[in-house]
Amino acid sequence: MLLNTSVKPDHLNPKDFPELKNDTFLRAARGEEIEHIPVWCMRQAGRYLPEFRESRAGKDFFETCRSPEACCELTLQPLRRFPFDAAIIFSDILVVPQAMGMEVQMCPGKGPTFPEPLKEPEDLQRLKTKVDVSSELDYVFKAITLTRHRIEGKVPLIGFTGAPWTLMSYMIEGGGSATHSKAKRWLYRYPEASHKLLSQLRDVIVEYLLGQVKAGAQALQVFESHTGCLGPVEFKEFSLPYLRDIGRRVKDKIKESGLDNVPMIVFAKDGHYGLEDLSESGYEVVGLDWTIDPRSARIRTGGKVSLQGNMDPCALYATKERISEIVKRMLEGFGTKGYIANLGHGLYPDMDPDNVGAFVEAVHTHSHQLLNRK
């Protein structure tokens, strides 16, 4: 079903892909008419799946990320279980700092760790001044191309990246952080160095996203995961301008390359204070976390963009009946036009796959009912 194992990564070209059979996600992203509301989940290829844990057992995380075969297999696993309307390539946002010359390890029980984080502005000299994205991140592009062939047109494939501020925070904090105080210290004490680093990250990200589209990605998502630790003023200085630059530059370069335009999604978690700005930042879709009321989001974005989200992931701990009720209310709040159902963040490792299936089924069932009412 879904897996054409005869395709070898070394022999793949990003062309002659199988015809897309389900474009519902892409149409919803563009605000076009749909037969049902599309649904996918952040971290849908993840540790909640037994087959994922089995595939990853005993293997280094970033070694897996560097294997196109492994990334393709992990991307396809959830599609064998659930009728998702999109897939997202298995990778990690921290491959970008790695490409810039920083060491990143994935430590069990601790998460991503930078053995030598950036501490002072002079540490920026340790970063590569020129990053050959096509070489450094070639393994991601190969994984995308391979997956586009093996997915056999079942659903669109999403590529992604972390946003500059989120990556900067990891590079300075040395890993995850509750306060992000080391990174925020840079914003207040070293604003010029902060902008220099953010600009370097932006330039690499633009080339990285363009490379993903050239490799076959049919949509792109930019994860600004650490918006919540910024205030509105800092967001407008150190996050929003770079998000806008990325959206504009990627679209310009796609056009210059003669490629078809792809919808872009910006997901600024906990960035509810910047919703109006995000809706005018040049992206077709704005992703929302669960702290934003769907009806309020529609009003505040004024119909300028499609919306994606935003069920609390923890709602998946509820009974299947309760999940169905929560989904129904969410869909009624967003409406059926220009809407992609998702969670407000990624799936957690201890979640029951059956409840993920109940979420997907509820979205499709209730969306059909809502569309048939029209």
mmCIF file of C-alpha atoms in Angstrom:
data_model
loop_
_atom_site.group_PDB
_atom_site.id
_atom_site.type_symbol
_atom_site.label_atom_id
_atom_site.label_comp_id
_atom_site.label_asym_id
_atom_site.label_seq_id
_atom_site.Cartn_x
_atom_site.Cartn_y
_atom_site.Cartn_z
ATOM 1 C CA MET A 1 0.000 0.000 0.000
ATOM 2 C CA LEU A 2 1.712 3.414 0.227
ATOM 3 C CA LEU A 3 5.247 2.087 0.083
ATOM 4 C CA ASN A 4 7.086 1.648 -3.198
ATOM 5 C CA THR A 5 10.308 0.144 -1.899
ATOM 6 C CA SER A 6 11.755 -0.216 -5.397
ATOM 7 C CA VAL A 7 12.673 3.481 -5.403
ATOM 8 C CA LYS A 8 16.265 4.029 -4.275
ATOM 9 C CA PRO A 9 17.354 7.394 -2.841
ATOM 10 C CA ASP A 10 20.519 7.609 -4.939
ATOM 11 C CA HIS A 11 18.520 7.323 -8.143
ATOM 12 C CA LEU A 12 15.845 9.879 -7.383
ATOM 13 C CA ASN A 13 15.187 13.068 -9.251
ATOM 14 C CA PRO A 14 12.702 15.660 -7.964
ATOM 15 C CA LYS A 15 10.468 15.302 -11.011
ATOM 16 C CA ASP A 16 7.888 12.926 -12.467
ATOM 17 C CA PHE A 17 6.193 12.576 -9.099
ATOM 18 C CA PRO A 18 2.988 10.521 -8.916
ATOM 19 C CA GLU A 19 -0.163 12.590 -9.457
ATOM 20 C CA LEU A 20 -1.690 14.038 -6.298
ATOM 21 C CA LYS A 21 -4.969 12.289 -5.445
ATOM 22 C CA ASN A 22 -6.080 14.325 -2.414
ATOM 23 C CA ASP A 23 -5.436 18.081 -2.631
ATOM 24 C CA THR A 24 -7.943 19.048 0.078
ATOM 25 C CA PHE A 25 -5.219 20.395 2.375
ATOM 26 C CA LEU A 26 -3.769 22.611 -0.374
ATOM 27 C CA ARG A 27 -7.187 23.933 -1.368
ATOM 28 C CA ALA A 28 -8.061 24.765 2.232
ATOM 29 C CA ALA A 29 -4.728 26.550 2.628
ATOM 30 C CA ARG A 30 -5.618 28.723 -0.372
ATOM 31 C CA GLY A 31 -9.158 29.347 0.900
ATOM 32 C CA GLU A 32 -10.798 27.376 -1.898
ATOM 33 C CA GLU A 33 -13.872 25.137 -1.794
ATOM 34 C CA ILE A 34 -13.461 21.712 -0.163
ATOM 35 C CA GLU A 35 -15.475 18.503 0.266
ATOM 36 C CA HIS A 36 -14.285 18.021 3.850
ATOM 37 C CA ILE A 37 -12.094 19.890 6.312
ATOM 38 C CA PRO A 38 -8.519 18.558 6.009
ATOM 39 C CA VAL A 39 -6.664 17.362 9.084
ATOM 40 C CA TRP A 40 -3.107 16.517 10.034
ATOM 41 C CA CYS A 41 -1.179 16.626 13.324
ATOM 42 C CA MET A 42 2.093 18.182 14.306
ATOM 43 C CA ARG A 43 4.426 15.339 15.350
ATOM 44 C CA GLN A 44 2.113 12.826 13.658
ATOM 45 C CA ALA A 45 5.293 10.835 13.011
ATOM 46 C CA GLY A 46 6.261 10.413 16.636
ATOM 47 C CA ARG A 47 6.843 8.323 19.720
ATOM 48 C CA TYR A 48 3.145 7.734 20.399
ATOM 49 C CA LEU A 49 3.271 5.137 17.597
ATOM 50 C CA PRO A 50 4.682 1.702 18.568
ATOM 51 C CA GLU A 51 6.074 1.248 15.057
ATOM 52 C CA PHE A 52 7.925 4.570 15.378
ATOM 53 C CA ARG A 53 9.529 3.480 18.649
ATOM 54 C CA GLU A 54 10.472 0.149 17.093
ATOM 55 C CA SER A 55 12.043 1.816 14.042
ATOM 56 C CA ARG A 56 14.017 4.249 16.202
ATOM 57 C CA ALA A 57 15.151 1.769 18.897
ATOM 58 C CA GLY A 58 18.870 2.015 19.629
ATOM 59 C CA LYS A 59 19.521 4.609 16.933
ATOM 60 C CA ASP A 60 20.943 8.096 17.348
ATOM 61 C CA PHE A 61 18.290 10.716 16.663
ATOM 62 C CA PHE A 62 20.300 12.905 14.309
ATOM 63 C CA GLU A 63 21.727 9.872 12.496
ATOM 64 C CA THR A 64 18.111 8.993 11.764
ATOM 65 C CA CYS A 65 17.497 12.550 10.533
ATOM 66 C CA ARG A 66 20.439 12.158 8.139
ATOM 67 C CA SER A 67 19.045 8.961 6.615
ATOM 68 C CA PRO A 68 16.585 9.662 3.760
ATOM 69 C CA GLU A 69 15.328 6.066 3.932
ATOM 70 C CA ALA A 70 14.619 6.293 7.672
ATOM 71 C CA CYS A 71 12.961 9.731 7.415
ATOM 72 C CA CYS A 72 10.776 8.529 4.554
ATOM 73 C CA GLU A 73 9.652 5.456 6.483
ATOM 74 C CA LEU A 74 8.854 7.475 9.631
ATOM 75 C CA THR A 75 6.938 10.055 7.568
ATOM 76 C CA LEU A 76 4.790 7.325 5.998
ATOM 77 C CA GLN A 77 4.013 5.372 9.177
ATOM 78 C CA PRO A 78 1.098 7.522 10.400
ATOM 79 C CA LEU A 79 -0.471 7.487 6.926
ATOM 80 C CA ARG A 80 -0.791 3.722 7.134
ATOM 81 C CA ARG A 81 -2.873 4.077 10.291
ATOM 82 C CA PHE A 82 -4.883 7.246 9.792
ATOM 83 C CA PRO A 83 -6.582 9.024 6.848
ATOM 84 C CA PHE A 84 -4.604 12.248 7.354
ATOM 85 C CA ASP A 85 -4.924 14.827 4.576
ATOM 86 C CA ALA A 86 -1.234 15.798 4.657
ATOM 87 C CA ALA A 87 2.136 14.416 5.681
ATOM 88 C CA ILE A 88 5.037 16.357 7.159
ATOM 89 C CA ILE A 89 8.575 15.211 6.502
ATOM 90 C CA PHE A 90 10.319 13.675 9.496
ATOM 91 C CA SER A 91 13.246 15.904 10.461
ATOM 92 C CA ASP A 92 14.131 18.420 13.175
ATOM 93 C CA ILE A 93 14.397 22.199 13.350
ATOM 94 C CA LEU A 94 17.914 21.947 14.809
ATOM 95 C CA VAL A 95 19.479 20.662 11.595
ATOM 96 C CA VAL A 96 19.856 24.365 10.691
ATOM 97 C CA PRO A 97 22.226 25.222 13.587
ATOM 98 C CA GLN A 98 24.115 22.018 12.753
ATOM 99 C CA ALA A 99 24.515 23.206 9.161
ATOM 100 C CA MET A 100 25.919 26.472 10.530
ATOM 101 C CA GLY A 101 28.644 24.609 12.395
ATOM 102 C CA MET A 102 27.183 23.981 15.841
ATOM 103 C CA GLU A 103 27.161 20.584 17.507
ATOM 104 C CA VAL A 104 23.764 19.369 18.690
ATOM 105 C CA GLN A 105 23.120 16.122 20.545
ATOM 106 C CA MET A 106 19.807 14.496 21.437
ATOM 107 C CA CYS A 107 20.208 13.299 25.013
ATOM 108 C CA PRO A 108 17.716 10.716 26.381
ATOM 109 C CA GLY A 109 15.509 12.236 29.058
ATOM 110 C CA LYS A 110 16.906 15.729 28.431
ATOM 111 C CA GLY A 111 16.220 16.504 24.777
ATOM 112 C CA PRO A 112 18.370 18.574 22.423
ATOM 113 C CA THR A 113 21.667 19.756 23.900
ATOM 114 C CA PHE A 114 24.337 22.096 22.547
ATOM 115 C CA PRO A 115 27.642 21.160 24.253
ATOM 116 C CA GLU A 116 29.077 24.596 23.382
ATOM 117 C CA PRO A 117 26.242 27.153 23.187
ATOM 118 C CA LEU A 118 26.770 30.762 22.165
ATOM 119 C CA LYS A 119 27.519 32.830 25.271
ATOM 120 C CA GLU A 120 28.813 36.197 24.075
ATOM 121 C CA PRO A 121 28.721 38.020 20.713
ATOM 122 C CA GLU A 122 32.296 37.006 19.881
ATOM 123 C CA ASP A 123 31.051 33.409 19.772
ATOM 124 C CA LEU A 124 29.297 34.258 16.503
ATOM 125 C CA GLN A 125 32.734 33.884 14.894
ATOM 126 C CA ARG A 126 32.377 30.134 15.432
ATOM 127 C CA LEU A 127 29.501 30.006 12.944
ATOM 128 C CA LYS A 128 30.138 29.418 9.258
ATOM 129 C CA THR A 129 30.036 32.720 7.392
ATOM 130 C CA LYS A 130 28.787 30.975 4.260
ATOM 131 C CA VAL A 131 26.617 27.865 4.498
ATOM 132 C CA ASP A 132 26.333 25.639 1.435
ATOM 133 C CA VAL A 133 22.744 24.604 2.134
ATOM 134 C CA SER A 134 22.530 22.282 -0.876
ATOM 135 C CA SER A 135 25.434 20.277 0.541
ATOM 136 C CA GLU A 136 24.932 20.597 4.321
ATOM 137 C CA LEU A 137 21.208 19.771 4.245
ATOM 138 C CA ASP A 138 21.158 17.556 1.190
ATOM 139 C CA TYR A 139 19.918 14.635 3.298
ATOM 140 C CA VAL A 140 16.670 16.508 4.027
ATOM 141 C CA PHE A 141 16.136 17.238 0.345
ATOM 142 C CA LYS A 142 16.757 13.583 -0.543
ATOM 143 C CA ALA A 143 14.266 12.501 2.126
ATOM 144 C CA ILE A 144 11.616 14.832 0.683
ATOM 145 C CA THR A 145 12.167 13.611 -2.876
ATOM 146 C CA LEU A 146 12.129 9.964 -1.833
ATOM 147 C CA THR A 147 8.968 10.465 0.208
ATOM 148 C CA ARG A 148 7.196 12.278 -2.635
ATOM 149 C CA HIS A 149 7.726 9.197 -4.785
ATOM 150 C CA ARG A 150 6.843 6.631 -2.152
ATOM 151 C CA ILE A 151 3.766 8.446 -0.898
ATOM 152 C CA GLU A 152 2.403 7.832 -4.386
ATOM 153 C CA GLY A 153 0.284 10.989 -4.491
ATOM 154 C CA LYS A 154 -1.890 9.973 -1.553
ATOM 155 C CA VAL A 155 -1.595 13.378 0.204
ATOM 156 C CA PRO A 156 0.608 16.497 -0.050
ATOM 157 C CA LEU A 157 3.982 16.579 1.706
ATOM 158 C CA ILE A 158 4.841 19.505 3.995
ATOM 159 C CA GLY A 159 8.397 20.733 4.544
ATOM 160 C CA PHE A 160 9.338 22.877 7.533
ATOM 161 C CA THR A 161 11.892 24.882 9.455
ATOM 162 C CA GLY A 162 12.317 26.569 12.797
ATOM 163 C CA ALA A 163 12.110 30.370 12.734
ATOM 164 C CA PRO A 164 15.158 32.550 13.494
ATOM 165 C CA TRP A 165 14.218 33.577 17.039
ATOM 166 C CA THR A 166 13.363 30.012 18.058
ATOM 167 C CA LEU A 167 16.672 28.683 16.681
ATOM 168 C CA MET A 168 18.614 31.569 18.228
ATOM 169 C CA SER A 169 17.113 30.722 21.602
ATOM 170 C CA TYR A 170 18.245 27.087 21.385
ATOM 171 C CA MET A 171 21.725 28.113 20.228
ATOM 172 C CA ILE A 172 22.220 30.406 23.231
ATOM 173 C CA GLU A 173 20.324 28.465 25.902
ATOM 174 C CA GLY A 174 22.063 25.246 24.929
ATOM 175 C CA GLY A 175 18.757 23.367 24.876
ATOM 176 C CA GLY A 176 15.200 23.791 26.084
ATOM 177 C CA SER A 177 14.440 26.495 28.656
ATOM 178 C CA ALA A 178 11.529 27.592 30.816
ATOM 179 C CA THR A 179 12.535 31.278 30.859
ATOM 180 C CA HIS A 180 14.783 31.718 27.777
ATOM 181 C CA SER A 181 16.595 34.242 29.945
ATOM 182 C CA LYS A 182 20.042 33.653 28.407
ATOM 183 C CA ALA A 183 18.694 34.275 24.903
ATOM 184 C CA LYS A 184 16.593 37.248 26.011
ATOM 185 C CA ARG A 185 19.677 38.690 27.708
ATOM 186 C CA TRP A 186 21.144 38.977 24.212
ATOM 187 C CA LEU A 187 18.087 40.858 22.949
ATOM 188 C CA TYR A 188 18.392 43.491 25.664
ATOM 189 C CA ARG A 189 22.177 43.626 26.096
ATOM 190 C CA TYR A 190 23.398 42.834 22.577
ATOM 191 C CA PRO A 191 20.652 43.919 20.163
ATOM 192 C CA GLU A 192 23.080 44.414 17.250
ATOM 193 C CA ALA A 193 24.635 40.968 17.687
ATOM 194 C CA SER A 194 21.137 39.534 18.058
ATOM 195 C CA HIS A 195 20.079 41.007 14.722
ATOM 196 C CA LYS A 196 23.285 39.748 13.135
ATOM 197 C CA LEU A 197 22.562 36.191 14.291
ATOM 198 C CA LEU A 198 18.875 36.410 13.335
ATOM 199 C CA SER A 199 19.867 37.668 9.867
ATOM 200 C CA GLN A 200 22.329 34.807 9.405
ATOM 201 C CA LEU A 201 19.642 32.320 10.399
ATOM 202 C CA ARG A 202 17.089 33.956 8.092
ATOM 203 C CA ASP A 203 19.422 33.711 5.097
ATOM 204 C CA VAL A 204 20.099 30.001 5.684
ATOM 205 C CA ILE A 205 16.400 29.298 6.286
ATOM 206 C CA VAL A 206 15.355 30.964 3.016
ATOM 207 C CA GLU A 207 17.745 28.769 1.031
ATOM 208 C CA TYR A 208 16.716 25.732 3.069
ATOM 209 C CA LEU A 209 13.011 26.229 2.355
ATOM 210 C CA LEU A 210 13.675 26.886 -1.323
ATOM 211 C CA GLY A 211 15.663 23.649 -1.446
ATOM 212 C CA GLN A 212 12.758 21.791 0.115
ATOM 213 C CA VAL A 213 10.388 23.065 -2.576
ATOM 214 C CA LYS A 214 12.864 22.135 -5.308
ATOM 215 C CA ALA A 215 13.048 18.656 -3.747
ATOM 216 C CA GLY A 216 9.258 18.267 -3.863
ATOM 217 C CA ALA A 217 7.706 19.850 -0.763
ATOM 218 C CA GLN A 218 4.152 20.974 -1.598
ATOM 219 C CA ALA A 219 3.706 23.282 1.405
ATOM 220 C CA LEU A 220 5.980 24.816 4.048
ATOM 221 C CA GLN A 221 5.535 25.494 7.762
ATOM 222 C CA VAL A 222 7.695 27.889 9.786
ATOM 223 C CA PHE A 223 7.732 27.051 13.506
ATOM 224 C CA GLU A 224 8.220 30.033 15.823
ATOM 225 C CA SER A 225 7.909 27.887 18.925
ATOM 226 C CA HIS A 226 9.217 30.400 21.472
ATOM 227 C CA THR A 227 6.972 33.385 20.769
ATOM 228 C CA GLY A 228 5.398 33.154 24.206
ATOM 229 C CA CYS A 229 8.504 34.329 26.051
ATOM 230 C CA LEU A 230 8.586 37.587 24.069
ATOM 231 C CA GLY A 231 6.469 40.645 24.712
ATOM 232 C CA PRO A 232 4.735 42.468 21.856
ATOM 233 C CA VAL A 233 7.575 45.005 21.488
ATOM 234 C CA GLU A 234 10.310 42.352 21.330
ATOM 235 C CA PHE A 235 8.197 40.235 18.975
ATOM 236 C CA LYS A 236 7.884 43.141 16.544
ATOM 237 C CA GLU A 237 11.631 43.759 16.630
ATOM 238 C CA PHE A 238 13.226 40.314 16.856
ATOM 239 C CA SER A 239 10.690 37.859 15.419
ATOM 240 C CA LEU A 240 8.088 39.363 13.097
ATOM 241 C CA PRO A 241 10.463 41.129 10.641
ATOM 242 C CA TYR A 242 12.334 37.884 10.044
ATOM 243 C CA LEU A 243 9.134 35.889 9.596
ATOM 244 C CA ARG A 244 8.012 38.444 7.000
ATOM 245 C CA ASP A 245 11.383 38.355 5.253
ATOM 246 C CA ILE A 246 11.305 34.570 5.035
ATOM 247 C CA GLY A 247 7.798 34.486 3.579
ATOM 248 C CA ARG A 248 8.554 37.167 0.997
ATOM 249 C CA ARG A 249 12.002 35.947 -0.027
ATOM 250 C CA VAL A 250 10.995 32.298 -0.341
ATOM 251 C CA LYS A 251 8.045 33.220 -2.569
ATOM 252 C CA ASP A 252 10.251 35.486 -4.701
ATOM 253 C CA LYS A 253 12.898 32.791 -5.121
ATOM 254 C CA ILE A 254 10.295 30.145 -5.952
ATOM 255 C CA LYS A 255 8.987 32.431 -8.691
ATOM 256 C CA GLU A 256 12.497 33.192 -9.972
ATOM 257 C CA SER A 257 13.210 29.449 -10.113
ATOM 258 C CA GLY A 258 10.138 28.828 -12.263
ATOM 259 C CA LEU A 259 8.565 26.590 -9.634
ATOM 260 C CA ASP A 260 4.889 26.477 -8.707
ATOM 261 C CA ASN A 261 4.000 28.559 -5.666
ATOM 262 C CA VAL A 262 3.372 26.548 -2.485
ATOM 263 C CA PRO A 263 1.255 27.634 0.494
ATOM 264 C CA MET A 264 3.221 28.708 3.550
ATOM 265 C CA ILE A 265 2.090 28.347 7.168
ATOM 266 C CA VAL A 266 3.436 30.405 10.056
ATOM 267 C CA PHE A 267 2.937 28.919 13.511
ATOM 268 C CA ALA A 268 3.928 31.288 16.318
ATOM 269 C CA LYS A 269 3.038 29.353 19.453
ATOM 270 C CA ASP A 270 1.647 31.524 22.277
ATOM 271 C CA GLY A 271 1.790 34.516 19.940
ATOM 272 C CA HIS A 272 -1.865 35.468 20.395
ATOM 273 C CA TYR A 273 -0.865 39.109 20.951
ATOM 274 C CA GLY A 274 0.554 39.210 17.412
ATOM 275 C CA LEU A 275 -2.321 37.573 15.547
ATOM 276 C CA GLU A 276 -3.212 40.623 13.473
ATOM 277 C CA ASP A 277 0.443 41.118 12.475
ATOM 278 C CA LEU A 278 0.835 37.441 11.617
ATOM 279 C CA SER A 279 -2.223 37.581 9.371
ATOM 280 C CA GLU A 280 -0.485 40.305 7.360
ATOM 281 C CA SER A 281 2.972 38.695 7.299
ATOM 282 C CA GLY A 282 2.713 37.172 3.820
ATOM 283 C CA TYR A 283 1.748 33.600 4.713
ATOM 284 C CA GLU A 284 -1.363 31.877 3.368
ATOM 285 C CA VAL A 285 -2.055 30.125 6.677
ATOM 286 C CA VAL A 286 -1.640 31.121 10.320
ATOM 287 C CA GLY A 287 -1.348 28.233 12.779
ATOM 288 C CA LEU A 288 -2.942 28.694 16.185
ATOM 289 C CA ASP A 289 -2.378 27.151 19.591
ATOM 290 C CA TRP A 290 -5.257 26.273 21.900
ATOM 291 C CA THR A 291 -5.175 29.559 23.858
ATOM 292 C CA ILE A 292 -7.020 31.396 21.056
ATOM 293 C CA ASP A 293 -10.792 31.196 20.606
ATOM 294 C CA PRO A 294 -11.620 30.147 17.003
ATOM 295 C CA ARG A 295 -14.328 32.770 16.480
ATOM 296 C CA SER A 296 -12.115 35.497 17.903
ATOM 297 C CA ALA A 297 -9.275 34.396 15.606
ATOM 298 C CA ARG A 298 -11.568 34.674 12.575
ATOM 299 C CA ILE A 299 -12.577 38.203 13.541
ATOM 300 C CA ARG A 300 -9.035 39.336 14.330
ATOM 301 C CA THR A 301 -7.563 37.970 11.090
ATOM 302 C CA GLY A 302 -10.381 39.488 9.027
ATOM 303 C CA GLY A 303 -10.525 36.751 6.428
ATOM 304 C CA LYS A 304 -7.024 37.603 5.155
ATOM 305 C CA VAL A 305 -5.640 34.104 5.766
ATOM 306 C CA SER A 306 -6.652 30.511 6.285
ATOM 307 C CA LEU A 307 -6.337 29.245 9.848
ATOM 308 C CA GLN A 308 -4.909 26.000 11.219
ATOM 309 C CA GLY A 309 -5.340 24.359 14.623
ATOM 310 C CA ASN A 310 -6.084 24.430 17.426
ATOM 311 C CA MET A 311 -7.337 21.646 19.723
ATOM 312 C CA ASP A 312 -5.465 21.296 22.988
ATOM 313 C CA PRO A 313 -3.328 18.152 22.529
ATOM 314 C CA CYS A 314 -4.310 17.085 26.051
ATOM 315 C CA ALA A 315 -7.923 16.761 24.865
ATOM 316 C CA LEU A 316 -6.725 13.481 23.328
ATOM 317 C CA TYR A 317 -6.608 12.042 26.854
ATOM 318 C CA ALA A 318 -10.415 12.299 26.918
ATOM 319 C CA THR A 319 -12.848 9.591 25.863
ATOM 320 C CA LYS A 320 -13.529 9.224 22.161
ATOM 321 C CA GLU A 321 -17.030 10.616 22.673
ATOM 322 C CA ARG A 322 -15.651 13.681 24.420
ATOM 323 C CA ILE A 323 -13.021 14.142 21.672
ATOM 324 C CA SER A 324 -15.833 14.131 19.113
ATOM 325 C CA GLU A 325 -17.716 16.833 21.050
ATOM 326 C CA ILE A 326 -14.612 19.016 21.351
ATOM 327 C CA VAL A 327 -13.869 18.648 17.627
ATOM 328 C CA LYS A 328 -17.459 19.520 16.704
ATOM 329 C CA ARG A 329 -17.324 22.711 18.752
ATOM 330 C CA MET A 330 -13.925 23.633 17.284
ATOM 331 C CA LEU A 331 -15.108 23.154 13.701
ATOM 332 C CA GLU A 332 -18.252 25.192 14.330
ATOM 333 C CA GLY A 333 -16.054 27.978 15.707
ATOM 334 C CA PHE A 334 -13.690 28.097 12.746
ATOM 335 C CA GLY A 335 -16.230 27.374 10.021
ATOM 336 C CA THR A 336 -15.461 25.314 6.953
ATOM 337 C CA LYS A 337 -13.803 27.846 4.620
ATOM 338 C CA GLY A 338 -10.066 28.441 4.808
ATOM 339 C CA TYR A 339 -9.545 26.050 7.677
ATOM 340 C CA ILE A 340 -7.184 23.133 8.385
ATOM 341 C CA ALA A 341 -7.850 21.079 11.498
ATOM 342 C CA ASN A 342 -4.861 20.312 13.691
ATOM 343 C CA LEU A 343 -3.800 20.362 17.306
ATOM 344 C CA GLY A 344 -2.502 23.497 18.997
ATOM 345 C CA HIS A 345 0.892 21.815 19.381
ATOM 346 C CA GLY A 346 2.483 18.432 18.687
ATOM 347 C CA LEU A 347 1.334 14.994 19.809
ATOM 348 C CA TYR A 348 2.837 13.779 23.103
ATOM 349 C CA PRO A 349 4.640 10.423 23.403
ATOM 350 C CA ASP A 350 2.142 8.886 25.853
ATOM 351 C CA MET A 351 -0.954 9.487 23.717
ATOM 352 C CA ASP A 352 -3.132 6.597 22.579
ATOM 353 C CA PRO A 353 -3.016 6.108 18.791
ATOM 354 C CA ASP A 354 -6.681 5.076 18.890
ATOM 355 C CA ASN A 355 -7.585 8.524 20.220
ATOM 356 C CA VAL A 356 -5.591 10.160 17.440
ATOM 357 C CA GLY A 357 -7.682 8.094 15.044
ATOM 358 C CA ALA A 358 -10.835 9.265 16.829
ATOM 359 C CA PHE A 359 -9.704 12.890 16.359
ATOM 360 C CA VAL A 360 -9.165 12.432 12.616
ATOM 361 C CA GLU A 361 -12.475 10.595 12.205
ATOM 362 C CA ALA A 362 -14.345 13.281 14.153
ATOM 363 C CA VAL A 363 -12.924 16.040 11.951
ATOM 364 C CA HIS A 364 -14.004 14.276 8.771
ATOM 365 C CA THR A 365 -17.431 13.265 10.121
ATOM 366 C CA HIS A 366 -18.383 16.643 11.574
ATOM 367 C CA SER A 367 -16.993 18.577 8.618
ATOM 368 C CA HIS A 368 -19.147 16.557 6.200
ATOM 369 C CA GLN A 369 -22.176 17.349 8.368
ATOM 370 C CA LEU A 370 -21.346 21.056 8.469
ATOM 371 C CA LEU A 371 -20.774 21.234 4.707
ATOM 372 C CA ASN A 372 -23.997 19.347 3.969
ATOM 373 C CA ARG A 373 -25.974 21.912 5.982
ATOM 374 C CA LYS A 374 -25.083 24.630 3.482
#
